[in-house]
Coordinates of C-alpha atoms and ligand atoms in Angstrom, one line a residue:
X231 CA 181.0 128.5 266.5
X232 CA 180.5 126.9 269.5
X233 CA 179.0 123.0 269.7
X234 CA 175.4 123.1 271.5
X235 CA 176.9 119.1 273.0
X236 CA 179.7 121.3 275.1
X237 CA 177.8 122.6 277.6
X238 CA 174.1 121.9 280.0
X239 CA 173.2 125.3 280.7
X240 CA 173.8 128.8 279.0
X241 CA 174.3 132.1 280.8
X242 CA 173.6 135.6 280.4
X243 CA 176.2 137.8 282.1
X244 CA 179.1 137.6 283.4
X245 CA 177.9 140.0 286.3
X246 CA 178.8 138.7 289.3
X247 CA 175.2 137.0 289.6
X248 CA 176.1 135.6 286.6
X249 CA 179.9 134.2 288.0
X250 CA 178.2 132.3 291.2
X251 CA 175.5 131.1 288.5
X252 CA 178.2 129.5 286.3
X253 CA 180.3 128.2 289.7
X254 CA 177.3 126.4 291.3
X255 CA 176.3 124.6 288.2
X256 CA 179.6 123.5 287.6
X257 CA 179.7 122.4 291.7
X258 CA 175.6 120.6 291.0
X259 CA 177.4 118.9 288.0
X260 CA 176.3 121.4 284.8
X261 CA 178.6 122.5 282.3
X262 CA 177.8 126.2 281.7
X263 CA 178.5 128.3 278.7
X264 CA 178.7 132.3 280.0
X265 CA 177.7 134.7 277.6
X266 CA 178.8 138.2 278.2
X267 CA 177.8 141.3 276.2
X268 CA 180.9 143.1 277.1
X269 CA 184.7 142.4 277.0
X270 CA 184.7 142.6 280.9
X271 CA 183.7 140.3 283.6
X272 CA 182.5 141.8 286.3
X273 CA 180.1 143.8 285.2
X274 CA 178.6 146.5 287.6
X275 CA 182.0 145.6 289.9
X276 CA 185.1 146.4 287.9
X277 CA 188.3 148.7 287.4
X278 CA 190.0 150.3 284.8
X279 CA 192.8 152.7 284.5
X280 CA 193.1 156.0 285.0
X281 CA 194.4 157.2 281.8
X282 CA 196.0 160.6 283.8
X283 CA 197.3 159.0 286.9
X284 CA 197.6 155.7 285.4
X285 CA 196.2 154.3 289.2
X286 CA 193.8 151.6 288.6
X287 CA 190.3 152.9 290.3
X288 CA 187.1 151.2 290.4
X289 CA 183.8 152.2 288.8
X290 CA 183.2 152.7 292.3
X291 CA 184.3 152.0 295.7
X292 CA 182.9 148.1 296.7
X293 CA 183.0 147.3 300.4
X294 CA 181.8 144.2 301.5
X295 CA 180.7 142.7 304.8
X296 CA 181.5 139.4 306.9
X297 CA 178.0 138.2 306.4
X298 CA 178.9 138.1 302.3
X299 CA 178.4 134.1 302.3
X300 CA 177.4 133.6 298.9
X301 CA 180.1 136.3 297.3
X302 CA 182.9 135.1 299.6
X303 CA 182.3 131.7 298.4
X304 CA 182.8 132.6 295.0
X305 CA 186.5 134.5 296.0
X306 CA 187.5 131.7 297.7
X307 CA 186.8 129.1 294.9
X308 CA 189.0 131.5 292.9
X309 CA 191.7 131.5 295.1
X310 CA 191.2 135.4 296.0
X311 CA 190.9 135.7 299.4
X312 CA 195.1 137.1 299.8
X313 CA 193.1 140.3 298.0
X314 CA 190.7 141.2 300.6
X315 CA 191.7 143.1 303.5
X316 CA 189.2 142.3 306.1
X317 CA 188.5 144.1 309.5
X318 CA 188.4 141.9 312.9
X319 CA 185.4 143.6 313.7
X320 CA 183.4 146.0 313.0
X321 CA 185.6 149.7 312.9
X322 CA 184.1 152.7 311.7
X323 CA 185.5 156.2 312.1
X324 CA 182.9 159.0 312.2
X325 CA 184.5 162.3 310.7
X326 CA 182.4 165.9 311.5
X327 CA 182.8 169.0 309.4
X328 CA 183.5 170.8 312.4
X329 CA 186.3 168.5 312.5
X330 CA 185.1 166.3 315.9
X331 CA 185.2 163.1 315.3
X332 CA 184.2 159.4 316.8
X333 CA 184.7 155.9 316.1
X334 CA 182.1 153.0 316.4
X335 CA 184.1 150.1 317.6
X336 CA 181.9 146.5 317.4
X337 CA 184.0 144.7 319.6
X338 CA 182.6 142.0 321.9
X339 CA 184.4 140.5 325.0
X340 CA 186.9 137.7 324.9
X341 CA 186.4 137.7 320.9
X342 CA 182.6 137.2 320.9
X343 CA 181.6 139.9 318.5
X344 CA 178.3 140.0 317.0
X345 CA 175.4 141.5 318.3
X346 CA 176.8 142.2 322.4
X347 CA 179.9 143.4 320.1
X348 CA 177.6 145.7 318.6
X349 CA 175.5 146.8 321.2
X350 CA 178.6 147.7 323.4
X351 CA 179.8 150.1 320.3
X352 CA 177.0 151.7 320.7
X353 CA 177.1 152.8 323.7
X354 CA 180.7 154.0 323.5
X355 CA 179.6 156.4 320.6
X356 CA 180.0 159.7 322.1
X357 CA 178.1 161.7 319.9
X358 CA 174.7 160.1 321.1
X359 CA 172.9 161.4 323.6
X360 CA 172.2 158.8 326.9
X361 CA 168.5 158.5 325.7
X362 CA 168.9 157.8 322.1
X363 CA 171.2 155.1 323.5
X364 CA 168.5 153.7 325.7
X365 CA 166.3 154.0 322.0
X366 CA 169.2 152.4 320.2
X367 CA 169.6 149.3 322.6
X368 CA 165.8 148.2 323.5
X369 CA 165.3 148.6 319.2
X370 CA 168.3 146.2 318.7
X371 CA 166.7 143.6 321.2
X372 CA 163.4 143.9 320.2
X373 CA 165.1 143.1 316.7
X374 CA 167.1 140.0 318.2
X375 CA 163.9 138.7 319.8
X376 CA 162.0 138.8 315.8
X377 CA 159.9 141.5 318.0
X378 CA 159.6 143.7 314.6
X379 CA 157.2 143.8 311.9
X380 CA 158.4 145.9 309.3
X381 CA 155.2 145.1 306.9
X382 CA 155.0 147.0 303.9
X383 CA 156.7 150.2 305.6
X384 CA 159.5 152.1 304.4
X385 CA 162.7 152.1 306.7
X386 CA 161.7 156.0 307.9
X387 CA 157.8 155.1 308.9
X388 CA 159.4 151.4 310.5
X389 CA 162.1 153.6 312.2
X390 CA 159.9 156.1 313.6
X391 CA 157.3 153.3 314.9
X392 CA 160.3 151.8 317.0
X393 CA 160.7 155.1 318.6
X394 CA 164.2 156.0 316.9
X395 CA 164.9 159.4 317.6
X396 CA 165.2 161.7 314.7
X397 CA 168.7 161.9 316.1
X398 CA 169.4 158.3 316.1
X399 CA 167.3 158.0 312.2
X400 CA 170.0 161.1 311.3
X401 CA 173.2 159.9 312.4
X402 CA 172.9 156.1 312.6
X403 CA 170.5 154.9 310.4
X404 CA 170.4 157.2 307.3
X405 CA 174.4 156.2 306.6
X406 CA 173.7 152.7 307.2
X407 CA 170.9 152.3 305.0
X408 CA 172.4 154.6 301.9
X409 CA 175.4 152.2 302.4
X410 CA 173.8 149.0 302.1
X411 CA 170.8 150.0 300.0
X412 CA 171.4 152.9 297.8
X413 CA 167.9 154.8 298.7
X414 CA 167.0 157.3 301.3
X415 CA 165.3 156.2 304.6
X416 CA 162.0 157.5 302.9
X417 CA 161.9 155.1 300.0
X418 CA 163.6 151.9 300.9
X419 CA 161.8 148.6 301.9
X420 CA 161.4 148.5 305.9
X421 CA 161.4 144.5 305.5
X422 CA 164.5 144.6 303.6
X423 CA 166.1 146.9 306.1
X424 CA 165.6 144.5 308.4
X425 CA 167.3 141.7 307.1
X426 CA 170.7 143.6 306.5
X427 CA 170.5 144.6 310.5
X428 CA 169.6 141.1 311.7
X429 CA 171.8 139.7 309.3
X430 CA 174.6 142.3 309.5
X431 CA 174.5 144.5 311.6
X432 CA 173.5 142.0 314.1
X433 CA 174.9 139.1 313.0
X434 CA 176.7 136.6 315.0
X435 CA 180.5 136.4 314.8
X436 CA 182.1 138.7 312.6
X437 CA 179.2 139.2 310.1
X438 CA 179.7 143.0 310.4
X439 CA 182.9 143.1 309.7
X440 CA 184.2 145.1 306.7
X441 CA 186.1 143.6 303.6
X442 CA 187.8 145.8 301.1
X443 CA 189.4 144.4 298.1
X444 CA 193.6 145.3 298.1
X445 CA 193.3 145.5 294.5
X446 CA 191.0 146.9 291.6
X447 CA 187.7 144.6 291.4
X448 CA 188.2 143.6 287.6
X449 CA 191.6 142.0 288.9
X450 CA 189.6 139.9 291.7
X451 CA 187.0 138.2 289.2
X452 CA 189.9 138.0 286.5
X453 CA 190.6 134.4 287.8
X454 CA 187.5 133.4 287.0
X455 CA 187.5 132.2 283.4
X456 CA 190.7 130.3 283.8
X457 CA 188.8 128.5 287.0
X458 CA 186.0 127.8 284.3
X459 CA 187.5 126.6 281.6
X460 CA 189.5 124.4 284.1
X461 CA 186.0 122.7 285.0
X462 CA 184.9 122.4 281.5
X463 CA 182.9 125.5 281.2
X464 CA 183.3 128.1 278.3
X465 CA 183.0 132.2 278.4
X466 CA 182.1 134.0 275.2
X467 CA 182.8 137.8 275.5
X468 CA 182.1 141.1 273.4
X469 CA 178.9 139.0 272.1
X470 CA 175.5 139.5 274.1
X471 CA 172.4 137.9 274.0
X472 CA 170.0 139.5 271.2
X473 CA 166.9 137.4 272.0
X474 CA 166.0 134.6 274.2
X475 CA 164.2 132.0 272.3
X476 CA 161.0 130.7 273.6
X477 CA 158.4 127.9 271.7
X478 CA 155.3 127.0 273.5
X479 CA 156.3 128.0 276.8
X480 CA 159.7 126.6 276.8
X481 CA 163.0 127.6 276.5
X482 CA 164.9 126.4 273.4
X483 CA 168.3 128.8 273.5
X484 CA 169.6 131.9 272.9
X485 CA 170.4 134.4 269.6
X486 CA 173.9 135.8 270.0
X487 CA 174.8 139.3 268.8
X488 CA 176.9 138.0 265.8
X489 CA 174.1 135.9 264.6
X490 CA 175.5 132.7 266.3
X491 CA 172.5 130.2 267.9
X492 CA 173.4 128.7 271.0
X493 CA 170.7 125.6 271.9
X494 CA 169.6 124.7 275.3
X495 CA 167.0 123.9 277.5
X496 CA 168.3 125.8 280.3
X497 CA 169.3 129.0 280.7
X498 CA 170.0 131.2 283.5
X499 CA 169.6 135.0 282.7
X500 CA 171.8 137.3 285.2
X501 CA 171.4 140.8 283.5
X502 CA 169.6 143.8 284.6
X503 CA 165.5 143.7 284.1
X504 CA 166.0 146.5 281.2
X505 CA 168.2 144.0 279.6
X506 CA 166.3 141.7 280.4
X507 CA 162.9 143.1 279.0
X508 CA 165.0 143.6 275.1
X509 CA 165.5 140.1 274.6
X510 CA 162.4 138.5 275.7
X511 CA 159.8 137.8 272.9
X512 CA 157.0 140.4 272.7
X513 CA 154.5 138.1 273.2
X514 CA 156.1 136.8 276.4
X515 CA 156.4 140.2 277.8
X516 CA 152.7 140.0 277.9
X517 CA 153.5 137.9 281.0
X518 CA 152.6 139.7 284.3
X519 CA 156.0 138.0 285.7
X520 CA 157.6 140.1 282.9
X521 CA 155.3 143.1 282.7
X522 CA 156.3 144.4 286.0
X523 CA 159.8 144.5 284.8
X524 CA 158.9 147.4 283.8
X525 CA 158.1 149.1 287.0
X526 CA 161.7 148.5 288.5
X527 CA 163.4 152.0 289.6
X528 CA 167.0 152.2 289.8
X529 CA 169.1 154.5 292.2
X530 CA 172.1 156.6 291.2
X531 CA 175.5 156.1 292.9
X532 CA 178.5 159.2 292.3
X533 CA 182.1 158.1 293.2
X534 CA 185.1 160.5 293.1
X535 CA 188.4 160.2 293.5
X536 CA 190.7 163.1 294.6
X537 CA 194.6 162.5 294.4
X538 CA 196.0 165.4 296.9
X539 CA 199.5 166.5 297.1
X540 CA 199.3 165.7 300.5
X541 CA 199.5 162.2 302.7
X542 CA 196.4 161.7 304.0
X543 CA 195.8 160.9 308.0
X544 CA 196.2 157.1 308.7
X545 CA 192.9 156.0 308.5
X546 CA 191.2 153.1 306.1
X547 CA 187.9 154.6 305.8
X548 CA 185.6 157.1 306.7
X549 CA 181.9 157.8 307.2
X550 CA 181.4 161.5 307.2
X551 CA 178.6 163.6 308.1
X552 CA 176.5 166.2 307.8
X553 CA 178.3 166.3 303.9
X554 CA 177.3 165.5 300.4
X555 CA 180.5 162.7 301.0
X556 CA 179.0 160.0 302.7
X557 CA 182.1 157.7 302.8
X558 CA 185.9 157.8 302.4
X559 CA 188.6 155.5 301.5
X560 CA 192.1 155.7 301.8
X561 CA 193.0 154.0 298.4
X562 CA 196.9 154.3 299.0
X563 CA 196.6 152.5 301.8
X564 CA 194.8 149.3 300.5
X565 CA 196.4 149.5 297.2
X566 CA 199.8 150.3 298.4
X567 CA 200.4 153.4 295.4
X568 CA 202.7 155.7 296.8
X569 CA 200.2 158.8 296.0
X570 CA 197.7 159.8 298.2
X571 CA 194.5 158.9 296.7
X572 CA 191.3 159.2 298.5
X573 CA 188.0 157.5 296.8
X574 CA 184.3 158.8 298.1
X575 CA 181.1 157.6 297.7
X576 CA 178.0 159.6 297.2
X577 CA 174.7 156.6 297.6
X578 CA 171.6 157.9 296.5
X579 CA 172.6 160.9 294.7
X580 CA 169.9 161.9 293.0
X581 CA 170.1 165.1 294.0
X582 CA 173.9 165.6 293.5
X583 CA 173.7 163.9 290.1
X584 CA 172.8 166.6 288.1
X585 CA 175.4 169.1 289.2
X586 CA 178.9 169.0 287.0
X587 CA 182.4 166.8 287.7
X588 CA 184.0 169.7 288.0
X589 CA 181.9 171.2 290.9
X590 CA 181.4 167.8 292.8
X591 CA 184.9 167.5 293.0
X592 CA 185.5 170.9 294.5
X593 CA 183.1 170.3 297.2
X594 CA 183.7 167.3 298.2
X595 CA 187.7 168.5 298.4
X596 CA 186.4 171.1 300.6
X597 CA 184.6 168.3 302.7
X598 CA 187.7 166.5 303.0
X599 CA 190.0 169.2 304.6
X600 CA 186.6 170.5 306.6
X601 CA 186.6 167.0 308.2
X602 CA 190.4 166.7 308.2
X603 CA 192.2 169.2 309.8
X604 CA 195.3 167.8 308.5
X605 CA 194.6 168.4 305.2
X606 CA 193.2 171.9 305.7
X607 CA 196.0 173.3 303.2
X608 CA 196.3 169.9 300.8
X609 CA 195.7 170.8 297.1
X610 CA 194.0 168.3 294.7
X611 CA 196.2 167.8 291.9
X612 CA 193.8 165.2 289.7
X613 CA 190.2 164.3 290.1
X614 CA 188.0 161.5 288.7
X615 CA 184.1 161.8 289.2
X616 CA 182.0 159.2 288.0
X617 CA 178.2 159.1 287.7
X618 CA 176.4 155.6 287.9
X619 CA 172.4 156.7 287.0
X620 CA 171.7 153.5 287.3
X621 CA 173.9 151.7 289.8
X622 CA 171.8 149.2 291.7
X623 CA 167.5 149.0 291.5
X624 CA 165.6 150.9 294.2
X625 CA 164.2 148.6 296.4
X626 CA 161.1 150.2 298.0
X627 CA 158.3 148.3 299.7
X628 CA 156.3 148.6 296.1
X629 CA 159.4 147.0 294.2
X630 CA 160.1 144.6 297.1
X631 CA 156.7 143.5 296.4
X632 CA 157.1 142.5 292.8
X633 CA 160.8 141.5 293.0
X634 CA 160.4 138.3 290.8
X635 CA 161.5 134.8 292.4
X636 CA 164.6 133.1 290.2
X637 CA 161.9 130.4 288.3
X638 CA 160.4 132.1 285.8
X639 CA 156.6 130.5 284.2
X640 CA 158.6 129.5 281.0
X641 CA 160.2 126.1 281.4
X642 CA 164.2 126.4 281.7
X643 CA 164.3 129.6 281.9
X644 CA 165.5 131.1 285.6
X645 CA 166.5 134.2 286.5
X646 CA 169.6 135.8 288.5
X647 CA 170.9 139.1 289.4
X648 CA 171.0 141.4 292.5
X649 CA 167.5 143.1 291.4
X650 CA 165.4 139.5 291.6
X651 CA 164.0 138.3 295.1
X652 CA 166.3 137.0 297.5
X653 CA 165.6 139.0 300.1
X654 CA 168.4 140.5 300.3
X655 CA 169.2 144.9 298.9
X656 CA 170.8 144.5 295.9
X657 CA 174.0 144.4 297.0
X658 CA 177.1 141.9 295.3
X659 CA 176.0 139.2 298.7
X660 CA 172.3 139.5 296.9
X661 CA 173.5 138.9 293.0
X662 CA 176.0 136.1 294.4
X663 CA 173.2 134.3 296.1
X664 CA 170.7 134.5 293.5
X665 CA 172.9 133.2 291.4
X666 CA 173.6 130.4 293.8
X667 CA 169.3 129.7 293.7
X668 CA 169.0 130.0 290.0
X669 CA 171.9 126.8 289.7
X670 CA 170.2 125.0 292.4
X671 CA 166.5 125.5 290.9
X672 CA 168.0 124.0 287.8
Ligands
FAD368 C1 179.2 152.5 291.9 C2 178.7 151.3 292.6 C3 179.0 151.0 293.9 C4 178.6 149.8 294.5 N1 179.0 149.5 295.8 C5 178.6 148.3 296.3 C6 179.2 147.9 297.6 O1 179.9 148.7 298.2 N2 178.8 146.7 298.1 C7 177.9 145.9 297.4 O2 177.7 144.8 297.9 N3 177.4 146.2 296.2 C8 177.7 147.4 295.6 N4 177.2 147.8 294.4 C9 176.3 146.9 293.8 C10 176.9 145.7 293.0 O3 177.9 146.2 292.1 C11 175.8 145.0 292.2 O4 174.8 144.6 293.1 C12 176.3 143.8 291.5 O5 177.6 144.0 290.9 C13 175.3 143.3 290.5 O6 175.7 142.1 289.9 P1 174.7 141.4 288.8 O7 175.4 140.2 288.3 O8 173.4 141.2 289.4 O9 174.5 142.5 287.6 P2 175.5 143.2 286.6 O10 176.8 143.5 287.4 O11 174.8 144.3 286.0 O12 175.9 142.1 285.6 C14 175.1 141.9 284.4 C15 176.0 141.6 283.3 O13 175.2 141.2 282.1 C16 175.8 141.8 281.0 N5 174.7 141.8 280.0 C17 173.7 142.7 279.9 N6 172.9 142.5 278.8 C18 173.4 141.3 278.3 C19 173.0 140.5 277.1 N7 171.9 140.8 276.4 N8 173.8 139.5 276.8 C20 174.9 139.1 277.6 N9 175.3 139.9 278.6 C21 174.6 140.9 279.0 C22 176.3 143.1 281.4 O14 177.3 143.6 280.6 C23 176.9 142.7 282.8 O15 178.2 142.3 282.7 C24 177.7 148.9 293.8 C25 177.3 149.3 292.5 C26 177.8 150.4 291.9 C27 177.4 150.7 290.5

């Protein structure tokens, strides 16, 4: 049992919210105790083996973008940056089914990037008519000048009022906002939308630019409790949180699964709001700051991977269109295994979700060598599909609206986690920094 004089702050999760949580309190001067529920750290963002292949995969492909302050900070602190491969700029391959293909290049002159960097991509793309161009370009100034106001719209109604094209909403947009925010141009928060293109998309320097971890993403956090124990904090896994306790509006500490009491006037909570809503007392839940958690959607998130008999082309990644796959990796490249493994992503698959592995796996194959013509005559010789229901929240302009901010109304108790209001689509960048707000509001 552990002594309540060891540490300043407790912490629920060891999510990656929950990691830049623990790091920030130990950098404003707080020992933290990190309570996770699981034997993993990690949590949505980890790897295990593939008990066929024996590759390591991930629950799902993570991809990561210059403009990742807040999470880069936290892979640095561990020493993990050697594990991310990141692109100089911006690089993205666009495959067909018809097998035509294109490539969106953000490069600037003389090394200057960002948004010119951008822009000048643009207007290489081939596949977009001269008009949808001119579209393209006056929407991405009139974004640079803060010209924009996004209001309560959803990215489809905020599109269409800047006079993108349905062209321009089909092949640019849709990919980039399924990427970054798991929901359809229909549902997602306009506002939101916004800030990942100014801060992104059209970023200075080399905020675009991709990062994909060289190795699976359980083996990038795995540093992490050796780094905390190092500075005096403790982890406690395989034993969750079974109730937050609360007594007249303040926080006193936290019930563990096994029956342990951990004592504390501050605690951070970085788990999902469902999670969240179990553990609160019933009489706080009466809360309207706790009430909406209710209300929170989530949005599904399919990954696959296909191991072919067959090298793939030499390509990192992928977007595809006009296919169920929206993205493809080249894992065998990044992760140096000699077989030729691909991994695809499927955001916002709620309406792939419900059809089986087995037939997923066969389209998508049949997407691959469609796209490929390379690979027209590759055979799969081991699959993996795996369904997340509930991958990240769905952050439409309703949602956006009652995203709670990290200080909750009872005293010393703050919340974390990608889902609460930084802004930002719940991304690992958005978990990292609300992490980073809940220490500081400490
Ligand atoms: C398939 C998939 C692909 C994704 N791709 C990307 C991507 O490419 N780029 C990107 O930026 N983001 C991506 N994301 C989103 C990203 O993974 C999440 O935004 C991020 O990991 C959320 O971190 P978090 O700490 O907020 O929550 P979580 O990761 O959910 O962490 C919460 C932790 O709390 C623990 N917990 C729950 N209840 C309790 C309790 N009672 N007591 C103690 N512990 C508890 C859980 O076990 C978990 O470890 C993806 C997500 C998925 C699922």
């Amino acid at each position: 049992m552990t002594s309540k004089n060891t540490f300043d702050v407790i912490i629920l999760g060891a999510g990656i919210s929950g990691l830049s949580a623990a790091m920030h309190c130990i950098k404003l001067g707080k020992t933290p105790i990190l309570v996770e529920s699981t034997g993993n750290i990690g949590g949505r963002a980890r790897s295990f083996e593939d008990r066929v292949s024996g590759d390591i995969i991930d629950n799902g492909q993570h991809v990561m973008m210059g403009c990742y302050a807040s999470f880069l900070e936290l892979i640095q602190e561990m020493g993990m940056m050697h594990a991310m491969q990141k692109q100089k700029y911006l690089s993205i391959p666009f495959h067909f089914m018809n097998g035509e293909k294109d490539i969106l290049l953000a490069k600037g002159i003389a090394g200057f990037n960002g948004p010119l960097g951008m822009a000048l991509g643009m207007l290489r793309l081939r596949f977009i008519q001269f008009a949808d161009k001119k579209s393209l370009l006056l929407f991405a100034l009139r974004l640079q000048l803060g010209m924009c106001r996004p209001g309560s719209m959803t990215a489809k109604e905020f599109l269409l009022s800047e006079k993108q094209t349905d062209t321009l909403i089909e092949l640019i947009w849709t990919p980039v906002i399924l990427a970054t925010m798991n929901g359809k141009p229909d549902e997602v928060s306009a506002k939101v939308f916004v800030t990942v293109l100014r801060l992104a998309f059209f970023g200075s320097g080399d905020a675009s630019s991709l990062y994909i971890p060289k190795c699976g993403l359980s083996e990038l956090f795995e540093p992490f409790e050796a780094w905390l124990n190092s500075h005096g904090g403790i982890m406690l896994r395989s034993n969750g949180v079974s109730s937050i306790l609360i007594e007249h509006g303040i926080a006193k500490g936290v019930a563990l699964a096994d029956g342990t009491v951990l004592s504390s006037a501050r605690i951070i909570s970085a788990i999902p709001p469902h999670a969240l809503q179990k553990i609160i007392p019933h009489e706080i839940q009466q809360y309207e700051y706790f009430s909406e958690l209710g209300q929170i959607g989530y949005s599904p998130i399919i990954s696959l991977y296909l191991w072919f008999d067959k090298a793939f082309p030499e390509i990192e990644l992928s977007a595809i269109m006009h296919a169920n796959t929206q993205w493809i990796f080249k894992k065998s490249t990044m992760m140096k295994t000699a077989k030729s493994l691909l991994a695809l992503t499927i955001s916002a698959g709620d309406d792939i979700i419900g059809i089986s592995t087995e037939d997923i796996a066969q389209q998508c194959a049949d997407e691959v060598r469609n796209c490929f013509p390379e690979m027209q005559d590759a055979q799969v010789i081991h699959w993996k599909v795996i369904k997340e229901k509930s991958a990240t929240v769905l952050i439409d302009p309703e949602t956006e609206d009652i995203r709670p901010k990290q200080q909750s109304p009872i005293d010393g108790l703050i919340l974390a986690g990608d889902w609460t209001n930084t802004g930002l689509p719940a991304t690992l960048e958005g978990a990292a920094l609300s992490g980073k707000i809940a220490a500081s509001l400490l």
